[in-house]
PDB file of C-alpha atoms in Angstrom:
ATOM      1  CA  UNK A   1      93.199  70.494 119.551  1.00 98.00           C
ATOM      2  CA  UNK A   2      90.794  70.203 116.639  1.00 98.00           C
ATOM      3  CA  UNK A   3      91.692  71.763 113.290  1.00 98.00           C
ATOM      4  CA  UNK A   4      89.500  72.466 110.272  1.00 99.00           C
ATOM      5  CA  UNK A   5      91.150  71.673 106.967  1.00 98.00           C
ATOM      6  CA  UNK A   6      89.300  72.982 103.947  1.00 98.00           C
ATOM      7  CA  UNK A   7      90.504  72.103 100.481  1.00 98.00           C
ATOM      8  CA  UNK A   8      89.171  74.157  97.578  1.00 98.00           C
ATOM      9  CA  UNK A   9      89.054  72.262  94.285  1.00 98.00           C
ATOM     10  CA  UNK A  10      90.764  73.577  91.194  1.00 98.00           C
ATOM     11  CA  UNK A  11      88.736  73.942  88.011  1.00 96.00           C
ATOM     12  CA  UNK A  12      87.994  70.628  86.308  1.00 95.00           C
ATOM     13  CA  UNK A  13      89.531  68.635  89.185  1.00 97.00           C
ATOM     14  CA  UNK A  14      87.043  65.743  89.146  1.00 97.00           C
ATOM     15  CA  UNK A  15      89.192  63.284  87.121  1.00 97.00           C
ATOM     16  CA  UNK A  16      92.197  63.982  89.365  1.00 98.00           C
ATOM     17  CA  UNK A  17      90.008  63.645  92.456  1.00 98.00           C
ATOM     18  CA  UNK A  18      88.720  60.253  91.355  1.00 97.00           C
ATOM     19  CA  UNK A  19      92.231  59.010  90.594  1.00 98.00           C
ATOM     20  CA  UNK A  20      93.660  60.071  93.989  1.00 98.00           C
ATOM     21  CA  UNK A  21      90.575  59.184  96.069  1.00 98.00           C
ATOM     22  CA  UNK A  22      91.727  55.814  97.417  1.00 98.00           C
ATOM     23  CA  UNK A  23      94.991  57.257  98.778  1.00 98.00           C
ATOM     24  CA  UNK A  24      93.137  60.271 100.216  1.00 98.00           C
ATOM     25  CA  UNK A  25      90.609  58.023 101.980  1.00 98.00           C
ATOM     26  CA  UNK A  26      93.366  55.782 103.361  1.00 98.00           C
ATOM     27  CA  UNK A  27      94.844  58.743 105.241  1.00 98.00           C
ATOM     28  CA  UNK A  28      91.436  59.690 106.604  1.00 98.00           C
ATOM     29  CA  UNK A  29      90.804  56.113 107.677  1.00 98.00           C
ATOM     30  CA  UNK A  30      94.099  56.150 109.588  1.00 98.00           C
ATOM     31  CA  UNK A  31      93.011  59.312 111.444  1.00 98.00           C
ATOM     32  CA  UNK A  32      89.657  57.703 112.219  1.00 98.00           C
ATOM     33  CA  UNK A  33      91.298  54.541 113.502  1.00 98.00           C
ATOM     34  CA  UNK A  34      93.501  56.659 115.787  1.00 98.00           C
ATOM     35  CA  UNK A  35      90.374  58.376 117.169  1.00 98.00           C
ATOM     36  CA  UNK A  36      91.467  61.746 115.759  1.00 98.00           C
ATOM     37  CA  UNK A  37      88.836  62.330 113.064  1.00 98.00           C
ATOM     38  CA  UNK A  38      85.689  64.299 113.907  1.00 98.00           C
ATOM     39  CA  UNK A  39      84.324  64.435 110.345  1.00 98.00           C
ATOM     40  CA  UNK A  40      85.378  64.476 106.731  1.00 98.00           C
ATOM     41  CA  UNK A  41      83.665  64.777 103.400  1.00 98.00           C
ATOM     42  CA  UNK A  42      83.417  66.519 100.052  1.00 98.00           C
ATOM     43  CA  UNK A  43      81.288  69.544  99.185  1.00 98.00           C
ATOM     44  CA  UNK A  44      79.234  68.859  96.038  1.00 98.00           C
ATOM     45  CA  UNK A  45      79.457  71.637  93.446  1.00 97.00           C
ATOM     46  CA  UNK A  46      75.666  71.520  93.050  1.00 97.00           C
ATOM     47  CA  UNK A  47      72.800  70.884  95.457  1.00 97.00           C
ATOM     48  CA  UNK A  48      72.786  67.111  95.062  1.00 96.00           C
ATOM     49  CA  UNK A  49      73.987  64.104  97.028  1.00 93.00           C
ATOM     50  CA  UNK A  50      75.708  62.832  93.872  1.00 95.00           C
ATOM     51  CA  UNK A  51      76.798  65.813  91.761  1.00 97.00           C
ATOM     52  CA  UNK A  52      77.824  63.636  88.818  1.00 96.00           C
ATOM     53  CA  UNK A  53      80.005  65.451  86.293  1.00 96.00           C
ATOM     54  CA  UNK A  54      79.555  68.763  88.170  1.00 97.00           C
ATOM     55  CA  UNK A  55      82.007  67.364  90.700  1.00 97.00           C
ATOM     56  CA  UNK A  56      82.914  69.009  93.960  1.00 98.00           C
ATOM     57  CA  UNK A  57      83.912  72.465  95.119  1.00 98.00           C
ATOM     58  CA  UNK A  58      86.214  71.081  97.799  1.00 98.00           C
ATOM     59  CA  UNK A  59      86.404  69.038 100.984  1.00 98.00           C
ATOM     60  CA  UNK A  60      86.275  69.581 104.721  1.00 98.00           C
ATOM     61  CA  UNK A  61      88.222  67.589 107.320  1.00 98.00           C
ATOM     62  CA  UNK A  62      88.073  68.261 111.043  1.00 98.00           C
ATOM     63  CA  UNK A  63      90.718  66.310 112.900  1.00 98.00           C
ATOM     64  CA  UNK A  64      92.821  66.428 116.031  1.00 98.00           C
ATOM     65  CA  UNK A  65      96.504  67.368 115.897  1.00 98.00           C
ATOM     66  CA  UNK A  66      99.047  68.448 118.506  1.00 98.00           C
ATOM     67  CA  UNK A  67      99.627  71.840 116.869  1.00 98.00           C
ATOM     68  CA  UNK A  68      98.641  73.979 113.898  1.00 98.00           C
ATOM     69  CA  UNK A  69     101.960  73.177 112.221  1.00 98.00           C
ATOM     70  CA  UNK A  70     101.173  69.455 112.463  1.00 98.00           C
ATOM     71  CA  UNK A  71      97.748  69.981 110.901  1.00 98.00           C
ATOM     72  CA  UNK A  72      99.277  72.014 108.087  1.00 98.00           C
ATOM     73  CA  UNK A  73     101.952  69.394 107.455  1.00 98.00           C
ATOM     74  CA  UNK A  74      99.294  66.667 107.318  1.00 98.00           C
ATOM     75  CA  UNK A  75      97.196  68.739 104.906  1.00 98.00           C
ATOM     76  CA  UNK A  76     100.208  69.513 102.689  1.00 98.00           C
ATOM     77  CA  UNK A  77     100.904  65.774 102.345  1.00 98.00           C
ATOM     78  CA  UNK A  78      97.372  64.965 101.156  1.00 98.00           C
ATOM     79  CA  UNK A  79      97.252  63.016  97.878  1.00 98.00           C
ATOM     80  CA  UNK A  80      94.712  65.538  96.596  1.00 98.00           C
ATOM     81  CA  UNK A  81      97.349  68.270  96.958  1.00 98.00           C
ATOM     82  CA  UNK A  82      99.944  66.190  95.107  1.00 98.00           C
ATOM     83  CA  UNK A  83      97.443  65.359  92.342  1.00 98.00           C
ATOM     84  CA  UNK A  84      96.449  69.005  91.831  1.00 98.00           C
ATOM     85  CA  UNK A  85      92.856  68.512  93.016  1.00 98.00           C
ATOM     86  CA  UNK A  86      93.062  71.427  95.441  1.00 98.00           C
ATOM     87  CA  UNK A  87      93.848  74.925  94.250  1.00 98.00           C
ATOM     88  CA  UNK A  88      94.062  76.099  97.873  1.00 98.00           C
ATOM     89  CA  UNK A  89      93.978  74.551 101.342  1.00 98.00           C
ATOM     90  CA  UNK A  90      93.033  76.492 104.474  1.00 98.00           C
ATOM     91  CA  UNK A  91      93.929  75.140 107.923  1.00 98.00           C
ATOM     92  CA  UNK A  92      92.663  76.774 111.093  1.00 98.00           C
ATOM     93  CA  UNK A  93      91.872  75.879 114.701  1.00 98.00           C
ATOM     94  CA  UNK A  94      88.382  74.573 115.380  1.00 98.00           C
ATOM     95  CA  UNK A  95      86.496  74.512 118.658  1.00 98.00           C
ATOM     96  CA  UNK A  96      83.760  71.876 118.895  1.00 96.00           C
ATOM     97  CA  UNK A  97      80.728  73.073 120.852  1.00 97.00           C
ATOM     98  CA  UNK A  98      77.789  70.874 119.763  1.00 94.00           C
ATOM     99  CA  UNK A  99      76.759  68.123 119.812  1.00 90.00           C
TER     100      UNK A  99
END
């Protein structure tokens, strides 16, 4: 089943985000290579492709896992969690309809 994982950035998280980015992307690349990643990306804090020093308000990942507990465990092990980028992470089932 698909699961939506939404990380909400802590205040002033941009430096931590940049430092942990390579490890975060490596995990996403592994999901993609396994055919389990629907989409992933950050949410700019302002209405701009590159928010610069404004940073990001969080990230969204939609990926396939066997169960909600597996999705939560994967999300809890994210380098952004360990680095303190995310103040909160929500994980919930997702049902793809379109396209």
